[in-house]
Amino acid sequence: MIFVIIGGASGSGKTGLSHHLLTKLKDNGMGAQILNMDDYYHEIPEGVDLEYFRKNTNFDTPDMLHLDLLQQHIAELNKGKSITKPVFDFKSNSRVGEETVHPSDVIIMEGIFAQYFYKKFGLSNFPVVTVNITTENYLDVIERRIKRDIEQRGRARLEGIKQEKKYVGPGFLKYTASSSVGADVYVCNEHRDGNEAQQLMLDINAAEIVAEVNRKLKEIESGILQAKKVKPNVQEMVAKSHLIAGTLFHPHKFEGYFSGVFGDFKGNYEKEFSEEEINQSQLTI
């Protein structure tokens, strides 16, 4: 068994990529299942008004998830045991059922805190392929997330923008961006005009991950390190990709701390932006 850990900003396309990867793995004769970290969110406390809870709760912190339960489930799957996990509904902010996940050739775990979880709970001891998904412009991510929340979670656009400024953006910088360094595969999930073009791009990205899974399995089996693709300058990539986050929360520059999850980079990182770049990247309602 091998785990594929897919992390990235809220709205970056993790779920869509995960389902394309699931299909691609099965097409290659490998069994696979998806483990969505969103299902491990804490429920709304009893007696609390739903609208109040939505507007005043920071969902963009790992403290809102049952990471201890997720850790237990990952360990059981790695031992070849089936698990029964919760199914979470964001419209009601509550659990609406359970789902059984069986051991498989590949377990795909996706979520905004996926790579943070990888670090905190020591999954480096497990056979893992790590994937970071982003876009060239954080505004694209914001718009995708707001559109999703309107269509799937019954939220208003203004509420989404307020959440972005107060919780989502800062949470991204603190947990997701800081854990993105050193992934095995980087995916730039740009929007493509037309469903066919978008699907083709996702298929190409999924095929790259499958190739990395096969490379890692061969490495494990043979005990010989296999050649890897040259990685991009992730600090620059994150700063550029999330210029909107930088201008929303840290005017004139990107400020982030890269935790060295994978040993590639550790420490504070700053990226100065020009006035022209800042003016071009303002988020509007």
PDB file of C-alpha atoms in Angstrom:
ATOM      1  CA  MET A   1       0.000   0.000   0.000  1.00  0.00           C
ATOM      2  CA  ILE A   2       1.072   3.557  -0.719  1.00  0.00           C
ATOM      3  CA  PHE A   3      -0.536   6.848   0.315  1.00  0.00           C
ATOM      4  CA  VAL A   4      -0.919   9.832  -2.019  1.00  0.00           C
ATOM      5  CA  ILE A   5      -1.168  13.040   0.024  1.00  0.00           C
ATOM      6  CA  ILE A   6      -2.756  15.906  -1.955  1.00  0.00           C
ATOM      7  CA  GLY A   7      -2.586  19.339  -0.323  1.00  0.00           C
ATOM      8  CA  GLY A   8      -3.381  22.846  -1.503  1.00  0.00           C
ATOM      9  CA  ALA A   9      -5.465  25.927  -0.848  1.00  0.00           C
ATOM     10  CA  SER A  10      -9.217  25.754  -0.390  1.00  0.00           C
ATOM     11  CA  GLY A  11     -10.730  25.768  -3.882  1.00  0.00           C
ATOM     12  CA  SER A  12      -7.495  24.832  -5.659  1.00  0.00           C
ATOM     13  CA  GLY A  13      -8.976  21.680  -7.203  1.00  0.00           C
ATOM     14  CA  LYS A  14      -7.838  18.927  -4.846  1.00  0.00           C
ATOM     15  CA  THR A  15     -11.093  16.973  -5.014  1.00  0.00           C
ATOM     16  CA  GLY A  16     -11.320  17.104  -8.805  1.00  0.00           C
ATOM     17  CA  LEU A  17      -7.713  15.976  -9.152  1.00  0.00           C
ATOM     18  CA  SER A  18      -8.274  13.193  -6.610  1.00  0.00           C
ATOM     19  CA  HIS A  19     -11.156  11.743  -8.622  1.00  0.00           C
ATOM     20  CA  HIS A  20      -9.182  11.926 -11.861  1.00  0.00           C
ATOM     21  CA  LEU A  21      -6.298  10.199 -10.119  1.00  0.00           C
ATOM     22  CA  LEU A  22      -8.657   7.522  -8.786  1.00  0.00           C
ATOM     23  CA  THR A  23      -9.816   6.749 -12.329  1.00  0.00           C
ATOM     24  CA  LYS A  24      -6.288   6.812 -13.724  1.00  0.00           C
ATOM     25  CA  LEU A  25      -4.994   4.417 -11.067  1.00  0.00           C
ATOM     26  CA  LYS A  26      -7.817   1.966 -11.736  1.00  0.00           C
ATOM     27  CA  ASP A  27      -7.146   2.209 -15.477  1.00  0.00           C
ATOM     28  CA  ASN A  28      -3.587   1.144 -14.646  1.00  0.00           C
ATOM     29  CA  GLY A  29      -4.811  -1.906 -12.743  1.00  0.00           C
ATOM     30  CA  MET A  30      -4.357  -0.477  -9.245  1.00  0.00           C
ATOM     31  CA  GLY A  31      -7.014  -0.457  -6.553  1.00  0.00           C
ATOM     32  CA  ALA A  32      -7.529   2.958  -4.964  1.00  0.00           C
ATOM     33  CA  GLN A  33      -9.805   4.792  -2.546  1.00  0.00           C
ATOM     34  CA  ILE A  34     -10.158   8.420  -1.469  1.00  0.00           C
ATOM     35  CA  LEU A  35      -9.936   9.612   2.126  1.00  0.00           C
ATOM     36  CA  ASN A  36     -11.255  13.194   2.326  1.00  0.00           C
ATOM     37  CA  MET A  37      -9.953  15.128   5.324  1.00  0.00           C
ATOM     38  CA  ASP A  38     -13.065  17.342   5.286  1.00  0.00           C
ATOM     39  CA  ASP A  39     -15.039  14.432   6.733  1.00  0.00           C
ATOM     40  CA  TYR A  40     -13.048  14.760   9.958  1.00  0.00           C
ATOM     41  CA  TYR A  41     -14.284  18.259  10.840  1.00  0.00           C
ATOM     42  CA  HIS A  42     -15.798  18.880  14.260  1.00  0.00           C
ATOM     43  CA  GLU A  43     -19.575  19.216  14.272  1.00  0.00           C
ATOM     44  CA  ILE A  44     -21.478  22.348  15.236  1.00  0.00           C
ATOM     45  CA  PRO A  45     -22.001  22.341  19.030  1.00  0.00           C
ATOM     46  CA  GLU A  46     -25.501  21.450  20.149  1.00  0.00           C
ATOM     47  CA  GLY A  47     -27.781  24.459  20.563  1.00  0.00           C
ATOM     48  CA  VAL A  48     -25.613  26.862  18.522  1.00  0.00           C
ATOM     49  CA  ASP A  49     -27.281  28.804  15.698  1.00  0.00           C
ATOM     50  CA  LEU A  50     -26.022  27.604  12.309  1.00  0.00           C
ATOM     51  CA  GLU A  51     -25.642  31.056  10.716  1.00  0.00           C
ATOM     52  CA  TYR A  52     -23.831  32.391  13.767  1.00  0.00           C
ATOM     53  CA  PHE A  53     -21.548  29.349  13.761  1.00  0.00           C
ATOM     54  CA  ARG A  54     -20.713  29.760  10.065  1.00  0.00           C
ATOM     55  CA  LYS A  55     -19.883  33.447  10.310  1.00  0.00           C
ATOM     56  CA  ASN A  56     -17.909  33.302  13.544  1.00  0.00           C
ATOM     57  CA  THR A  57     -15.985  30.048  13.296  1.00  0.00           C
ATOM     58  CA  ASN A  58     -12.511  29.660  11.856  1.00  0.00           C
ATOM     59  CA  PHE A  59     -12.652  26.482   9.763  1.00  0.00           C
ATOM     60  CA  ASP A  60      -9.145  27.118   8.424  1.00  0.00           C
ATOM     61  CA  THR A  61      -7.224  25.791  11.381  1.00  0.00           C
ATOM     62  CA  PRO A  62      -6.318  22.129  11.942  1.00  0.00           C
ATOM     63  CA  ASP A  63      -7.787  22.450  15.439  1.00  0.00           C
ATOM     64  CA  MET A  64     -11.209  22.131  13.777  1.00  0.00           C
ATOM     65  CA  LEU A  65     -10.477  18.565  12.661  1.00  0.00           C
ATOM     66  CA  HIS A  66     -10.319  15.271  14.526  1.00  0.00           C
ATOM     67  CA  LEU A  67      -6.720  14.691  13.437  1.00  0.00           C
ATOM     68  CA  ASP A  68      -6.219  12.097  16.159  1.00  0.00           C
ATOM     69  CA  LEU A  69      -9.006   9.992  14.636  1.00  0.00           C
ATOM     70  CA  LEU A  70      -7.559  10.482  11.160  1.00  0.00           C
ATOM     71  CA  GLN A  71      -4.146   9.398  12.427  1.00  0.00           C
ATOM     72  CA  GLN A  72      -5.711   6.270  13.891  1.00  0.00           C
ATOM     73  CA  HIS A  73      -7.493   5.495  10.623  1.00  0.00           C
ATOM     74  CA  ILE A  74      -4.326   5.984   8.554  1.00  0.00           C
ATOM     75  CA  ALA A  75      -2.428   3.614  10.845  1.00  0.00           C
ATOM     76  CA  GLU A  76      -5.161   0.969  10.612  1.00  0.00           C
ATOM     77  CA  LEU A  77      -5.288   1.182   6.824  1.00  0.00           C
ATOM     78  CA  ASN A  78      -1.516   0.844   6.696  1.00  0.00           C
ATOM     79  CA  LYS A  79      -1.863  -2.371   8.716  1.00  0.00           C
ATOM     80  CA  GLY A  80      -4.352  -3.733   6.196  1.00  0.00           C
ATOM     81  CA  LYS A  81      -7.478  -3.071   8.263  1.00  0.00           C
ATOM     82  CA  SER A  82     -10.720  -1.490   7.060  1.00  0.00           C
ATOM     83  CA  ILE A  83     -11.967   1.664   8.765  1.00  0.00           C
ATOM     84  CA  THR A  84     -15.353   3.303   9.266  1.00  0.00           C
ATOM     85  CA  LYS A  85     -15.035   7.043   8.869  1.00  0.00           C
ATOM     86  CA  PRO A  86     -17.560   9.861   9.314  1.00  0.00           C
ATOM     87  CA  VAL A  87     -19.249  11.654   6.407  1.00  0.00           C
ATOM     88  CA  PHE A  88     -19.452  15.417   6.997  1.00  0.00           C
ATOM     89  CA  ASP A  89     -21.980  17.841   5.481  1.00  0.00           C
ATOM     90  CA  PHE A  90     -20.930  21.501   5.270  1.00  0.00           C
ATOM     91  CA  LYS A  91     -24.468  22.775   4.750  1.00  0.00           C
ATOM     92  CA  SER A  92     -25.463  21.595   8.219  1.00  0.00           C
ATOM     93  CA  ASN A  93     -21.925  21.460   9.661  1.00  0.00           C
ATOM     94  CA  SER A  94     -22.664  18.023  11.022  1.00  0.00           C
ATOM     95  CA  ARG A  95     -22.007  14.361  10.375  1.00  0.00           C
ATOM     96  CA  VAL A  96     -24.638  12.753   8.181  1.00  0.00           C
ATOM     97  CA  GLY A  97     -23.462   9.165   8.165  1.00  0.00           C
ATOM     98  CA  GLU A  98     -20.508   6.815   7.962  1.00  0.00           C
ATOM     99  CA  GLU A  99     -18.501   5.227   5.184  1.00  0.00           C
ATOM    100  CA  THR A 100     -16.231   2.198   5.096  1.00  0.00           C
ATOM    101  CA  VAL A 101     -12.811   2.527   3.510  1.00  0.00           C
ATOM    102  CA  HIS A 102     -10.964  -0.699   2.766  1.00  0.00           C
ATOM    103  CA  PRO A 103      -7.209  -1.209   2.397  1.00  0.00           C
ATOM    104  CA  SER A 104      -6.168  -0.721  -1.205  1.00  0.00           C
ATOM    105  CA  ASP A 105      -3.101  -0.456  -3.402  1.00  0.00           C
ATOM    106  CA  VAL A 106      -3.342   3.328  -3.120  1.00  0.00           C
ATOM    107  CA  ILE A 107      -5.094   5.520  -0.546  1.00  0.00           C
ATOM    108  CA  ILE A 108      -5.579   9.102  -1.752  1.00  0.00           C
ATOM    109  CA  MET A 109      -5.840  11.557   1.145  1.00  0.00           C
ATOM    110  CA  GLU A 110      -6.737  15.123   0.216  1.00  0.00           C
ATOM    111  CA  GLY A 111      -7.324  18.295   2.192  1.00  0.00           C
ATOM    112  CA  ILE A 112      -6.033  21.793   2.882  1.00  0.00           C
ATOM    113  CA  PHE A 113      -4.065  20.442   5.858  1.00  0.00           C
ATOM    114  CA  ALA A 114      -2.856  17.264   4.142  1.00  0.00           C
ATOM    115  CA  GLN A 115       0.832  18.172   4.069  1.00  0.00           C
ATOM    116  CA  TYR A 116       0.641  19.772   7.520  1.00  0.00           C
ATOM    117  CA  PHE A 117      -0.811  16.487   8.777  1.00  0.00           C
ATOM    118  CA  TYR A 118       2.000  14.626   7.001  1.00  0.00           C
ATOM    119  CA  LYS A 119       4.517  16.554   9.083  1.00  0.00           C
ATOM    120  CA  LYS A 120       2.735  16.628  12.427  1.00  0.00           C
ATOM    121  CA  PHE A 121       1.897  12.943  12.585  1.00  0.00           C
ATOM    122  CA  GLY A 122       5.083  11.521  11.108  1.00  0.00           C
ATOM    123  CA  LEU A 123       3.706   9.915   7.964  1.00  0.00           C
ATOM    124  CA  SER A 124       7.227   9.997   6.541  1.00  0.00           C
ATOM    125  CA  ASN A 125       7.533   6.496   8.000  1.00  0.00           C
ATOM    126  CA  PHE A 126       4.815   5.337   5.602  1.00  0.00           C
ATOM    127  CA  PRO A 127       5.148   4.822   1.831  1.00  0.00           C
ATOM    128  CA  VAL A 128       3.938   8.213   0.591  1.00  0.00           C
ATOM    129  CA  VAL A 129       3.787  10.368  -2.541  1.00  0.00           C
ATOM    130  CA  THR A 130       3.145  14.023  -1.725  1.00  0.00           C
ATOM    131  CA  VAL A 131       1.359  16.358  -4.145  1.00  0.00           C
ATOM    132  CA  ASN A 132       0.929  20.127  -3.910  1.00  0.00           C
ATOM    133  CA  ILE A 133      -1.727  21.762  -6.080  1.00  0.00           C
ATOM    134  CA  THR A 134      -1.853  25.482  -6.765  1.00  0.00           C
ATOM    135  CA  THR A 135      -2.643  28.066  -9.445  1.00  0.00           C
ATOM    136  CA  GLU A 136      -0.673  30.965 -10.860  1.00  0.00           C
ATOM    137  CA  ASN A 137      -3.092  33.470  -9.340  1.00  0.00           C
ATOM    138  CA  TYR A 138      -4.631  33.179  -5.888  1.00  0.00           C
ATOM    139  CA  LEU A 139      -7.618  35.216  -7.100  1.00  0.00           C
ATOM    140  CA  ASP A 140      -8.560  32.195  -9.208  1.00  0.00           C
ATOM    141  CA  VAL A 141      -8.555  30.063  -6.050  1.00  0.00           C
ATOM    142  CA  ILE A 142     -10.682  32.586  -4.161  1.00  0.00           C
ATOM    143  CA  GLU A 143     -13.265  32.745  -6.931  1.00  0.00           C
ATOM    144  CA  ARG A 144     -13.447  28.950  -7.195  1.00  0.00           C
ATOM    145  CA  ARG A 145     -13.918  28.597  -3.456  1.00  0.00           C
ATOM    146  CA  ILE A 146     -16.624  31.273  -3.272  1.00  0.00           C
ATOM    147  CA  LYS A 147     -18.438  29.746  -6.256  1.00  0.00           C
ATOM    148  CA  ARG A 148     -18.301  26.315  -4.612  1.00  0.00           C
ATOM    149  CA  ASP A 149     -19.563  27.651  -1.284  1.00  0.00           C
ATOM    150  CA  ILE A 150     -22.470  29.434  -2.982  1.00  0.00           C
ATOM    151  CA  GLU A 151     -23.496  26.409  -5.061  1.00  0.00           C
ATOM    152  CA  GLN A 152     -22.778  23.568  -2.646  1.00  0.00           C
ATOM    153  CA  ARG A 153     -22.897  25.074   0.840  1.00  0.00           C
ATOM    154  CA  GLY A 154     -25.607  27.724   0.555  1.00  0.00           C
ATOM    155  CA  ARG A 155     -23.413  30.715   1.364  1.00  0.00           C
ATOM    156  CA  ALA A 156     -23.463  34.287   0.040  1.00  0.00           C
ATOM    157  CA  ARG A 157     -20.600  35.888  -1.909  1.00  0.00           C
ATOM    158  CA  LEU A 158     -20.036  38.644   0.647  1.00  0.00           C
ATOM    159  CA  GLU A 159     -19.816  36.052   3.408  1.00  0.00           C
ATOM    160  CA  GLY A 160     -17.200  34.179   1.383  1.00  0.00           C
ATOM    161  CA  ILE A 161     -15.028  37.265   0.916  1.00  0.00           C
ATOM    162  CA  LYS A 162     -15.233  38.130   4.613  1.00  0.00           C
ATOM    163  CA  GLN A 163     -14.220  34.563   5.479  1.00  0.00           C
ATOM    164  CA  GLU A 164     -11.323  34.798   3.007  1.00  0.00           C
ATOM    165  CA  LYS A 165      -9.936  37.946   4.605  1.00  0.00           C
ATOM    166  CA  LYS A 166     -10.492  36.911   8.209  1.00  0.00           C
ATOM    167  CA  TYR A 167      -9.773  33.172   8.212  1.00  0.00           C
ATOM    168  CA  VAL A 168      -9.064  31.426   4.899  1.00  0.00           C
ATOM    169  CA  GLY A 169      -6.126  33.495   3.647  1.00  0.00           C
ATOM    170  CA  PRO A 170      -4.284  33.686   6.979  1.00  0.00           C
ATOM    171  CA  GLY A 171      -4.899  29.969   7.535  1.00  0.00           C
ATOM    172  CA  PHE A 172      -3.495  29.202   4.112  1.00  0.00           C
ATOM    173  CA  LEU A 173      -0.316  31.147   4.815  1.00  0.00           C
ATOM    174  CA  LYS A 174       0.161  29.627   8.255  1.00  0.00           C
ATOM    175  CA  TYR A 175      -0.546  25.976   7.500  1.00  0.00           C
ATOM    176  CA  THR A 176      -0.857  25.170   3.794  1.00  0.00           C
ATOM    177  CA  ALA A 177       1.780  27.361   2.143  1.00  0.00           C
ATOM    178  CA  SER A 178       4.307  26.664   4.873  1.00  0.00           C
ATOM    179  CA  SER A 179       3.961  22.910   4.318  1.00  0.00           C
ATOM    180  CA  SER A 180       4.154  22.956   0.519  1.00  0.00           C
ATOM    181  CA  VAL A 181       7.916  22.793   0.145  1.00  0.00           C
ATOM    182  CA  GLY A 182       9.469  19.593  -1.148  1.00  0.00           C
ATOM    183  CA  ALA A 183       6.415  17.781  -2.521  1.00  0.00           C
ATOM    184  CA  ASP A 184       7.068  14.936  -4.950  1.00  0.00           C
ATOM    185  CA  VAL A 185       4.697  16.420  -7.544  1.00  0.00           C
ATOM    186  CA  TYR A 186       3.618  20.026  -8.127  1.00  0.00           C
ATOM    187  CA  VAL A 187       0.396  20.631 -10.035  1.00  0.00           C
ATOM    188  CA  CYS A 188      -0.566  24.038 -11.412  1.00  0.00           C
ATOM    189  CA  ASN A 189      -4.333  23.709 -11.803  1.00  0.00           C
ATOM    190  CA  GLU A 190      -5.134  26.603 -14.106  1.00  0.00           C
ATOM    191  CA  HIS A 191      -8.668  27.199 -15.348  1.00  0.00           C
ATOM    192  CA  ARG A 192      -9.193  26.110 -18.950  1.00  0.00           C
ATOM    193  CA  ASP A 193     -11.981  27.321 -21.223  1.00  0.00           C
ATOM    194  CA  GLY A 194     -14.315  24.444 -21.966  1.00  0.00           C
ATOM    195  CA  ASN A 195     -14.843  21.261 -20.001  1.00  0.00           C
ATOM    196  CA  GLU A 196     -12.868  19.132 -22.459  1.00  0.00           C
ATOM    197  CA  ALA A 197      -9.711  21.225 -22.065  1.00  0.00           C
ATOM    198  CA  GLN A 198     -10.077  21.238 -18.280  1.00  0.00           C
ATOM    199  CA  GLN A 199     -10.513  17.464 -18.161  1.00  0.00           C
ATOM    200  CA  LEU A 200      -7.482  16.945 -20.388  1.00  0.00           C
ATOM    201  CA  MET A 201      -5.327  19.047 -18.083  1.00  0.00           C
ATOM    202  CA  LEU A 202      -6.481  17.072 -15.030  1.00  0.00           C
ATOM    203  CA  ASP A 203      -5.809  13.802 -16.846  1.00  0.00           C
ATOM    204  CA  ILE A 204      -2.247  14.920 -17.605  1.00  0.00           C
ATOM    205  CA  ASN A 205      -1.700  15.888 -13.972  1.00  0.00           C
ATOM    206  CA  ALA A 206      -3.138  12.585 -12.751  1.00  0.00           C
ATOM    207  CA  ALA A 207      -0.876  10.662 -15.139  1.00  0.00           C
ATOM    208  CA  GLU A 208       2.158  12.455 -13.691  1.00  0.00           C
ATOM    209  CA  ILE A 209       1.135  11.400 -10.177  1.00  0.00           C
ATOM    210  CA  VAL A 210       0.634   7.787 -11.307  1.00  0.00           C
ATOM    211  CA  ALA A 211       4.146   7.840 -12.769  1.00  0.00           C
ATOM    212  CA  GLU A 212       5.487   9.091  -9.425  1.00  0.00           C
ATOM    213  CA  VAL A 213       3.572   6.363  -7.566  1.00  0.00           C
ATOM    214  CA  ASN A 214       5.146   3.724  -9.817  1.00  0.00           C
ATOM    215  CA  ARG A 215       8.571   5.311  -9.360  1.00  0.00           C
ATOM    216  CA  LYS A 216       8.193   5.297  -5.574  1.00  0.00           C
ATOM    217  CA  LEU A 217       6.943   1.683  -5.525  1.00  0.00           C
ATOM    218  CA  LYS A 218       9.902   0.601  -7.649  1.00  0.00           C
ATOM    219  CA  GLU A 219      12.217   2.444  -5.285  1.00  0.00           C
ATOM    220  CA  ILE A 220      10.686   0.708  -2.260  1.00  0.00           C
ATOM    221  CA  GLU A 221      10.841  -2.717  -3.902  1.00  0.00           C
ATOM    222  CA  SER A 222      14.415  -2.423  -5.150  1.00  0.00           C
ATOM    223  CA  GLY A 223      15.852  -0.352  -2.328  1.00  0.00           C
ATOM    224  CA  ILE A 224      17.564   1.780  -4.973  1.00  0.00           C
ATOM    225  CA  LEU A 225      16.813   5.505  -5.236  1.00  0.00           C
ATOM    226  CA  GLN A 226      15.213   6.382  -8.556  1.00  0.00           C
ATOM    227  CA  ALA A 227      15.845   9.566 -10.556  1.00  0.00           C
ATOM    228  CA  LYS A 228      13.392  12.392  -9.804  1.00  0.00           C
ATOM    229  CA  LYS A 229      12.264  15.447 -11.720  1.00  0.00           C
ATOM    230  CA  VAL A 230      13.896  18.752 -10.839  1.00  0.00           C
ATOM    231  CA  LYS A 231      11.653  20.636  -8.420  1.00  0.00           C
ATOM    232  CA  PRO A 232      10.664  24.274  -8.930  1.00  0.00           C
ATOM    233  CA  ASN A 233      11.662  27.099  -6.625  1.00  0.00           C
ATOM    234  CA  VAL A 234       8.697  26.581  -4.340  1.00  0.00           C
ATOM    235  CA  GLN A 235       9.166  29.710  -2.268  1.00  0.00           C
ATOM    236  CA  GLU A 236       8.962  31.878  -5.394  1.00  0.00           C
ATOM    237  CA  MET A 237       6.106  29.795  -6.752  1.00  0.00           C
ATOM    238  CA  VAL A 238       4.044  30.171  -3.585  1.00  0.00           C
ATOM    239  CA  ALA A 239       4.756  33.895  -3.327  1.00  0.00           C
ATOM    240  CA  LYS A 240       3.747  34.491  -6.949  1.00  0.00           C
ATOM    241  CA  SER A 241       0.762  32.168  -6.872  1.00  0.00           C
ATOM    242  CA  HIS A 242      -0.615  33.770  -3.744  1.00  0.00           C
ATOM    243  CA  LEU A 243       0.085  37.421  -4.415  1.00  0.00           C
ATOM    244  CA  ILE A 244      -3.557  38.127  -3.577  1.00  0.00           C
ATOM    245  CA  ALA A 245      -3.080  36.606  -0.130  1.00  0.00           C
ATOM    246  CA  GLY A 246       0.024  38.735   0.311  1.00  0.00           C
ATOM    247  CA  THR A 247      -1.764  41.965  -0.581  1.00  0.00           C
ATOM    248  CA  LEU A 248      -4.793  41.120   1.546  1.00  0.00           C
ATOM    249  CA  PHE A 249      -2.942  40.257   4.712  1.00  0.00           C
ATOM    250  CA  HIS A 250       0.609  41.590   4.384  1.00  0.00           C
ATOM    251  CA  PRO A 251       0.558  44.717   2.189  1.00  0.00           C
ATOM    252  CA  HIS A 252       3.502  45.165  -0.165  1.00  0.00           C
ATOM    253  CA  LYS A 253       5.065  41.790   0.472  1.00  0.00           C
ATOM    254  CA  PHE A 254       4.497  38.088   0.970  1.00  0.00           C
ATOM    255  CA  GLU A 255       5.558  36.861   4.395  1.00  0.00           C
ATOM    256  CA  GLY A 256       5.583  33.177   5.155  1.00  0.00           C
ATOM    257  CA  TYR A 257       7.381  30.666   7.308  1.00  0.00           C
ATOM    258  CA  PHE A 258       8.330  27.452   5.555  1.00  0.00           C
ATOM    259  CA  SER A 259       8.533  24.712   8.131  1.00  0.00           C
ATOM    260  CA  GLY A 260      10.968  22.459   6.312  1.00  0.00           C
ATOM    261  CA  VAL A 261       8.513  19.582   6.340  1.00  0.00           C
ATOM    262  CA  PHE A 262      10.541  17.766   3.716  1.00  0.00           C
ATOM    263  CA  GLY A 263      13.926  19.188   4.641  1.00  0.00           C
ATOM    264  CA  ASP A 264      14.243  21.376   1.540  1.00  0.00           C
ATOM    265  CA  PHE A 265      13.826  24.789   3.120  1.00  0.00           C
ATOM    266  CA  LYS A 266      13.215  26.139   6.579  1.00  0.00           C
ATOM    267  CA  GLY A 267      12.779  29.671   7.821  1.00  0.00           C
ATOM    268  CA  ASN A 268      11.140  32.986   7.066  1.00  0.00           C
ATOM    269  CA  TYR A 269      10.602  33.968   3.453  1.00  0.00           C
ATOM    270  CA  GLU A 270       9.673  37.390   2.106  1.00  0.00           C
ATOM    271  CA  LYS A 271       8.795  38.543  -1.386  1.00  0.00           C
ATOM    272  CA  GLU A 272       8.503  42.257  -2.149  1.00  0.00           C
ATOM    273  CA  PHE A 273       5.841  43.277  -4.678  1.00  0.00           C
ATOM    274  CA  SER A 274       5.799  46.367  -6.861  1.00  0.00           C
ATOM    275  CA  GLU A 275       3.003  48.927  -6.609  1.00  0.00           C
ATOM    276  CA  GLU A 276       1.839  47.858 -10.067  1.00  0.00           C
ATOM    277  CA  GLU A 277       1.571  44.209  -8.986  1.00  0.00           C
ATOM    278  CA  ILE A 278      -0.351  45.198  -5.871  1.00  0.00           C
ATOM    279  CA  ASN A 279      -2.766  47.445  -7.769  1.00  0.00           C
ATOM    280  CA  GLN A 280      -3.465  44.687 -10.286  1.00  0.00           C
ATOM    281  CA  SER A 281      -4.285  42.111  -7.637  1.00  0.00           C
ATOM    282  CA  GLN A 282      -6.869  43.749  -5.401  1.00  0.00           C
ATOM    283  CA  LEU A 283      -9.824  41.574  -4.441  1.00  0.00           C
ATOM    284  CA  THR A 284     -13.193  43.213  -5.090  1.00  0.00           C
ATOM    285  CA  ILE A 285     -16.661  42.276  -3.893  1.00  0.00           C
TER     286      ILE A 285
END
